[in-house]
PDB file of C-alpha atoms in Angstrom:
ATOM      1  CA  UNK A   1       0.000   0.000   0.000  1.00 62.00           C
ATOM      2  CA  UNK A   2       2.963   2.419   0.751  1.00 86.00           C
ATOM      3  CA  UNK A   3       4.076   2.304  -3.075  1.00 90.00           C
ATOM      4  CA  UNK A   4       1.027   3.487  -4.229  1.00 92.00           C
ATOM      5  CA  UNK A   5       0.533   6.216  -1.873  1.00 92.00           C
ATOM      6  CA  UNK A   6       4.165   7.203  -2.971  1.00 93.00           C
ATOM      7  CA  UNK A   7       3.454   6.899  -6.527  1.00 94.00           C
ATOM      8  CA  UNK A   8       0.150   9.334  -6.433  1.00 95.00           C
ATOM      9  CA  UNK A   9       1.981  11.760  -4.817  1.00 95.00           C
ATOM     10  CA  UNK A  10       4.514  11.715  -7.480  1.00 95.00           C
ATOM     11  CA  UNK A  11       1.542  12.159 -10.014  1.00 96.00           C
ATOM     12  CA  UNK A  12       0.305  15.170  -7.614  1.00 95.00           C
ATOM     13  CA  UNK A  13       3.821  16.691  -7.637  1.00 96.00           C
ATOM     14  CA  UNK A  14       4.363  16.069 -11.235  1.00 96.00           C
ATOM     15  CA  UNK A  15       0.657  17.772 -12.283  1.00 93.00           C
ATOM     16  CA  UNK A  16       0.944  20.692  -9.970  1.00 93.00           C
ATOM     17  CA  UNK A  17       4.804  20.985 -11.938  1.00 95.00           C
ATOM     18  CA  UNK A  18       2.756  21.397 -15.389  1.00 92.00           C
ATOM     19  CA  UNK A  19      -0.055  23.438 -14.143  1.00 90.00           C
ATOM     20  CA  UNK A  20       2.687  25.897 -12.930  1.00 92.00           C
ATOM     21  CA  UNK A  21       4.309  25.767 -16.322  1.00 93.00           C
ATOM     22  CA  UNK A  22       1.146  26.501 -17.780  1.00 89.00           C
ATOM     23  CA  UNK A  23       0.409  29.302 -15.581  1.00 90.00           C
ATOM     24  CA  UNK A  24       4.167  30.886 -16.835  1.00 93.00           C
ATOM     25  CA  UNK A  25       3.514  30.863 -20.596  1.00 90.00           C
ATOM     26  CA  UNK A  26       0.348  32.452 -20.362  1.00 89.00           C
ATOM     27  CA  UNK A  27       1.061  34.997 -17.915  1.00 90.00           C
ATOM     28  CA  UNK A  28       4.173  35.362 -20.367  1.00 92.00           C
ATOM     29  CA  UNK A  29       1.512  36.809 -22.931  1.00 89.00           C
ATOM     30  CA  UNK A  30      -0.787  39.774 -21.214  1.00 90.00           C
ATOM     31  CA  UNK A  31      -3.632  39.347 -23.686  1.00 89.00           C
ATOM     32  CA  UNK A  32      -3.872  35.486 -23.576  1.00 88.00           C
ATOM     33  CA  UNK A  33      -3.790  36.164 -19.564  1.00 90.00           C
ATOM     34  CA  UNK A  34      -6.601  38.761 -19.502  1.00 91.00           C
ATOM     35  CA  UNK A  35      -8.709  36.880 -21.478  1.00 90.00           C
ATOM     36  CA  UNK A  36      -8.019  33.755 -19.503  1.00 89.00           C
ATOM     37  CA  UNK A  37      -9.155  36.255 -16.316  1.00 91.00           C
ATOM     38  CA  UNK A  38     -12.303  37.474 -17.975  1.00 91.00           C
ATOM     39  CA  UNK A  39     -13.506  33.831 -18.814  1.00 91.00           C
ATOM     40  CA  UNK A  40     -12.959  32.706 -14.904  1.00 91.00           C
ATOM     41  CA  UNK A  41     -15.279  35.521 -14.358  1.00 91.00           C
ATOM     42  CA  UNK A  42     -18.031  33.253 -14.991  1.00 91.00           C
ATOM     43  CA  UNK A  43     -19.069  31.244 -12.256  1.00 91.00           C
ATOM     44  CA  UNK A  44     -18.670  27.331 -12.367  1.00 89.00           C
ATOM     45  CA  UNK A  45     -15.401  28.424 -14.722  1.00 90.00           C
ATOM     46  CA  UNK A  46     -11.471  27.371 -13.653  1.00 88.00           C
ATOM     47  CA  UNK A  47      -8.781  26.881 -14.980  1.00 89.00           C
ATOM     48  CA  UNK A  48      -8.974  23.159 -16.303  1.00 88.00           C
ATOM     49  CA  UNK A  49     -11.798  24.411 -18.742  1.00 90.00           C
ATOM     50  CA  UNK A  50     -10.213  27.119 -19.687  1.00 90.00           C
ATOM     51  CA  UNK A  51      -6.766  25.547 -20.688  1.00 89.00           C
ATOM     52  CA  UNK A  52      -9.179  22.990 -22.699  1.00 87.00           C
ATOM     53  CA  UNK A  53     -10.625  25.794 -24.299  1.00 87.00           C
ATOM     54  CA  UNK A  54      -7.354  27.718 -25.011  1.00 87.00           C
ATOM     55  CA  UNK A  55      -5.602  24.412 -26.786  1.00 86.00           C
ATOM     56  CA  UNK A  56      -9.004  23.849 -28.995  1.00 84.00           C
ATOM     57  CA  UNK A  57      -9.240  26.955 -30.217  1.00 84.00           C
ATOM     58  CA  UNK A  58      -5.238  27.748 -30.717  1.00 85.00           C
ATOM     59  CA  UNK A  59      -5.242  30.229 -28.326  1.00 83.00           C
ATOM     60  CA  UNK A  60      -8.802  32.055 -28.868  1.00 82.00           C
ATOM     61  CA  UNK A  61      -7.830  32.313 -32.366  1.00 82.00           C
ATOM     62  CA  UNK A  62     -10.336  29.413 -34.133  1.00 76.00           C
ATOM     63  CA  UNK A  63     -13.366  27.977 -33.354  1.00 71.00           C
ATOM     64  CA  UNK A  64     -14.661  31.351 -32.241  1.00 80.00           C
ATOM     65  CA  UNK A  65     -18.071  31.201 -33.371  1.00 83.00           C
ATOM     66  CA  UNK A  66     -20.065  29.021 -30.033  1.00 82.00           C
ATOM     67  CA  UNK A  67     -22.013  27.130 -32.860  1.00 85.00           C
ATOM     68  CA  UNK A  68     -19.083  25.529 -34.394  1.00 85.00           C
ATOM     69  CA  UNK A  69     -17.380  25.501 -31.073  1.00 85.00           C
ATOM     70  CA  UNK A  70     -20.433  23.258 -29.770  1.00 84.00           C
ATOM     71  CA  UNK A  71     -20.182  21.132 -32.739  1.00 82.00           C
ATOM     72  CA  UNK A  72     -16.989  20.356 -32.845  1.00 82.00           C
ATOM     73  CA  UNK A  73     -17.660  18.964 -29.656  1.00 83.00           C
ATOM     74  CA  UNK A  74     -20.561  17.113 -29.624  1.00 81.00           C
ATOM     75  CA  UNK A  75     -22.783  18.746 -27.327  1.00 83.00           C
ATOM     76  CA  UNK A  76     -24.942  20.459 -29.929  1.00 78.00           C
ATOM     77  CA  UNK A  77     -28.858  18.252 -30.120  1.00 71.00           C
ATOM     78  CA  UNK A  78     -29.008  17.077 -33.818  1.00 65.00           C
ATOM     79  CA  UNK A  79     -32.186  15.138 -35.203  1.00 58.00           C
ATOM     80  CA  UNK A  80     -32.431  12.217 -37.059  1.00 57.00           C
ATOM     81  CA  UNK A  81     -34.923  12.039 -39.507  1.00 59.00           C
ATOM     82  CA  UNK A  82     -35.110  10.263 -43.078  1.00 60.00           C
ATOM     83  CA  UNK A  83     -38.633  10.879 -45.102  1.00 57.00           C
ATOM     84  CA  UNK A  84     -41.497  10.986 -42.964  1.00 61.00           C
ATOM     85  CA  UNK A  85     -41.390   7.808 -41.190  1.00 57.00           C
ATOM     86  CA  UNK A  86     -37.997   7.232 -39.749  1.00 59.00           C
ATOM     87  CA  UNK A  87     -37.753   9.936 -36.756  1.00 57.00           C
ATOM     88  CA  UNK A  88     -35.542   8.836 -33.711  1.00 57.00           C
ATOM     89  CA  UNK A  89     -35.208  11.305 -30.482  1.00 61.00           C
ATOM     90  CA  UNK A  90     -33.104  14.690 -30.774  1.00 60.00           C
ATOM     91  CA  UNK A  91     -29.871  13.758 -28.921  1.00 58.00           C
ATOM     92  CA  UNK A  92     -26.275  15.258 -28.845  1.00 62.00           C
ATOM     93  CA  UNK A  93     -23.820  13.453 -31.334  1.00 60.00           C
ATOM     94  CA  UNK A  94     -21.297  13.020 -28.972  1.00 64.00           C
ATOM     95  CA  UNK A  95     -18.334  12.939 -31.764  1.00 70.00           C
ATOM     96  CA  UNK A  96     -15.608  15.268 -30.722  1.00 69.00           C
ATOM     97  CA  UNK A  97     -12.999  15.166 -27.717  1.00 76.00           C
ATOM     98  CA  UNK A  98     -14.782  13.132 -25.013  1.00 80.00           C
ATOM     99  CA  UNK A  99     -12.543  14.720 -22.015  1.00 84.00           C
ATOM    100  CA  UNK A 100     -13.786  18.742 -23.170  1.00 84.00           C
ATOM    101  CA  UNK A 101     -17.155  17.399 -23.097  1.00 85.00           C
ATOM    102  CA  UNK A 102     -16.908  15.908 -19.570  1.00 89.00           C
ATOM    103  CA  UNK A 103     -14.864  18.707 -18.189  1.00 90.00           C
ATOM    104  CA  UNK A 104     -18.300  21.365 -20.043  1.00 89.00           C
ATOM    105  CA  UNK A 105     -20.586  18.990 -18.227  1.00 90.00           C
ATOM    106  CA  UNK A 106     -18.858  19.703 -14.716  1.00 93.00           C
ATOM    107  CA  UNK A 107     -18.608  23.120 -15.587  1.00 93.00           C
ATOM    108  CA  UNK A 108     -22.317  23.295 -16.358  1.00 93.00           C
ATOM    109  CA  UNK A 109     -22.627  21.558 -12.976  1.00 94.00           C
ATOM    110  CA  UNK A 110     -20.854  23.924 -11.199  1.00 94.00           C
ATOM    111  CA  UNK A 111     -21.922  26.931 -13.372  1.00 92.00           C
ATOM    112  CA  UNK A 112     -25.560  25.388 -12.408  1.00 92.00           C
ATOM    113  CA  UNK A 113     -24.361  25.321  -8.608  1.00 92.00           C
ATOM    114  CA  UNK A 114     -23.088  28.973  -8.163  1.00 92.00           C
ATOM    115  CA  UNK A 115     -25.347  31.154 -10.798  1.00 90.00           C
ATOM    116  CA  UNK A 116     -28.742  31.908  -9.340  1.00 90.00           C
ATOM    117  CA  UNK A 117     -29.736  32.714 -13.027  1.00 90.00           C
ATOM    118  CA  UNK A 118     -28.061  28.612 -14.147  1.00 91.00           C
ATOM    119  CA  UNK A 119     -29.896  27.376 -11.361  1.00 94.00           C
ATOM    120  CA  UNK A 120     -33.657  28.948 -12.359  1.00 93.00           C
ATOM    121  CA  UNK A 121     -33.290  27.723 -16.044  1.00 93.00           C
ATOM    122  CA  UNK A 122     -32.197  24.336 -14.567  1.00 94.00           C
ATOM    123  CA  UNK A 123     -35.171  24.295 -12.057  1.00 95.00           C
ATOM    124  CA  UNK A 124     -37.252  25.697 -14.692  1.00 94.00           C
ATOM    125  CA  UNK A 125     -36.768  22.934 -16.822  1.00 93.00           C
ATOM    126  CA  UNK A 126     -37.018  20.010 -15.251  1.00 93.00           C
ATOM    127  CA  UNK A 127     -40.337  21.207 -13.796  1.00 95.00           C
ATOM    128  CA  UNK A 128     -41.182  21.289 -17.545  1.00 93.00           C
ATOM    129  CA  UNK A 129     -40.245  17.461 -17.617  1.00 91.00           C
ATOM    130  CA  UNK A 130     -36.798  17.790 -19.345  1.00 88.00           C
ATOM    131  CA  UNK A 131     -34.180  15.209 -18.753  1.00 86.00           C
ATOM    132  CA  UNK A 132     -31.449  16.731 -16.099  1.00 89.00           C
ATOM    133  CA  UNK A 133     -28.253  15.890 -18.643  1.00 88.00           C
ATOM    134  CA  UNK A 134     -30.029  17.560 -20.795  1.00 87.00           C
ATOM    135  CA  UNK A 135     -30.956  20.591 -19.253  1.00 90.00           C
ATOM    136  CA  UNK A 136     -26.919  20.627 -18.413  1.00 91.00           C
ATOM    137  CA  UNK A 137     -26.191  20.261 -22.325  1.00 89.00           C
ATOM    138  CA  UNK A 138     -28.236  23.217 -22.745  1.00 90.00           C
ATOM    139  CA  UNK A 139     -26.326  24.888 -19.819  1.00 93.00           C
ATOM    140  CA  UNK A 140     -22.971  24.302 -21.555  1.00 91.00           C
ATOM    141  CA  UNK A 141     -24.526  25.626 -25.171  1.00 90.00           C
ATOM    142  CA  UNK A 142     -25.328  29.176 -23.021  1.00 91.00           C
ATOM    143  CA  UNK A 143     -21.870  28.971 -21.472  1.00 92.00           C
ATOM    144  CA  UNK A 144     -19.931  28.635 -24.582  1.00 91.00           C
ATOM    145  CA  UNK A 145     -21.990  31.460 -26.081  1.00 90.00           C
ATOM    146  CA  UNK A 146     -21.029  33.480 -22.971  1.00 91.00           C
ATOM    147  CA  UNK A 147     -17.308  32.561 -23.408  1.00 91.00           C
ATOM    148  CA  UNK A 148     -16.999  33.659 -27.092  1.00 90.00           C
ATOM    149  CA  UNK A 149     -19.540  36.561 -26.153  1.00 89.00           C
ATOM    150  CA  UNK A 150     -16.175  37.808 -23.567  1.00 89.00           C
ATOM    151  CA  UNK A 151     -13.062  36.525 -26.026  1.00 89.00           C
ATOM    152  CA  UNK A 152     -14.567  38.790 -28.691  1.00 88.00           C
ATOM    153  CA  UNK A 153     -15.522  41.669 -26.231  1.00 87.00           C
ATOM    154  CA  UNK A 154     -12.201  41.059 -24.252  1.00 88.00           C
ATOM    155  CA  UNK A 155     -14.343  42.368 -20.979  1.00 88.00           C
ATOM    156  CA  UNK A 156     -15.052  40.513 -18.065  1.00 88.00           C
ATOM    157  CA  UNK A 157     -18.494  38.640 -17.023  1.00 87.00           C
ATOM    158  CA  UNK A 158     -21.453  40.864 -15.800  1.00 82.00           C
ATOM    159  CA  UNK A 159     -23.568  39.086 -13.858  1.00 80.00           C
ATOM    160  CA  UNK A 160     -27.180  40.756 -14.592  1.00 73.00           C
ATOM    161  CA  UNK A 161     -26.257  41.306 -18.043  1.00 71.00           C
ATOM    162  CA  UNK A 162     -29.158  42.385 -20.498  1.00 68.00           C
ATOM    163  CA  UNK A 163     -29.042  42.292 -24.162  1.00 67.00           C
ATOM    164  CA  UNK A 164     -29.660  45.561 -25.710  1.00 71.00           C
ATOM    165  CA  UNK A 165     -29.501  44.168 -29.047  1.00 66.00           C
ATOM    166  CA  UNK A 166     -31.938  45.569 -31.988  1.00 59.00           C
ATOM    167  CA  UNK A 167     -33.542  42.254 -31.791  1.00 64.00           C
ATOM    168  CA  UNK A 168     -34.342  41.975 -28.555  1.00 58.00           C
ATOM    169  CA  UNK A 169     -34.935  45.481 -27.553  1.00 53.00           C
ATOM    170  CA  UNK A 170     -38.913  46.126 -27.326  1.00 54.00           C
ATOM    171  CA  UNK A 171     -40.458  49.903 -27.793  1.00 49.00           C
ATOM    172  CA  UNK A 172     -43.418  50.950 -26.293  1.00 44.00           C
TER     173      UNK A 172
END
């Protein structure tokens, strides 16, 4: 038993190693750090997401439109349907990295877990009978439209936000 112990702590000492390397090269680059900051704005968001996010999209400079970002991995519902008899159940595809789309599932967990606004859509929801893992899908769709939302913006998370687009705004 005393060789394993001593061989996770290795592990522990060799990842905390890396994530300190990590932390050097981007706080090497001022722009790569503040947008790093402004995405850990959001609640639920850390570090491990955001280092995903940073290696997928070659450092916030592809994959920087949330639709395509959500495609590429997997968490965006698709349906099946061929002619007008063959219709199977709207589900994610689930192609794409499998570890980004657990580590956007914990962070819609989390996100869920410390935004009062996460946790009223998630409540909201399920009262309306939708599955929980879906609900958190749908949580991770809004978050990765909230992450490209700051990366283009470059400005930090606001918590009450409302959209004053064209679209949305109402007269009258």
């Amino acid at each position: 038993m005393m060789i394993y112990e001593e061989m996770i702590l290795n592990c522990k000492n060799m990842i905390s190693k890396i994530e300190d390397k990590i932390k050097t090269l981007i706080e090497s680059e001022p722009e790569l750090k503040q947008t790093m900051d402004n995405i850990k704005t959001i609640p639920g968001v850390g570090n491990i997401f955001t280092y995903y996010l940073l290696v997928t999209t070659n450092g916030f400079k592809e994959h920087l439109d949330y639709r395509k970002l959500a495609s590429y991995m997997g968490i965006v519902p698709l349906q099946y349907e061929s002619g007008k008899s063959i219709r199977r159940k709207t589900s994610s595809s689930g192609i794409g990295p499998g570890n980004l789309r657990r580590v956007i599932y914990l962070v819609s967990m989390a996100s869920r877990k410390y935004d009062k606004n996460m946790e009223k859509y998630f409540l909201r929801k399920v009262a309306e009978g939708k599955n929980k893992k879906l609900v958190l899908n749908n949580i991770g769709n809004k978050l990765l439209k909230i992450i490209i939302a700051l990366i283009k913006s470059n400005k930090p998370y606001i918590k009450n936000f409302v959209s004053i687009h064209p679209k949305n705004f109402k007269t009258g």
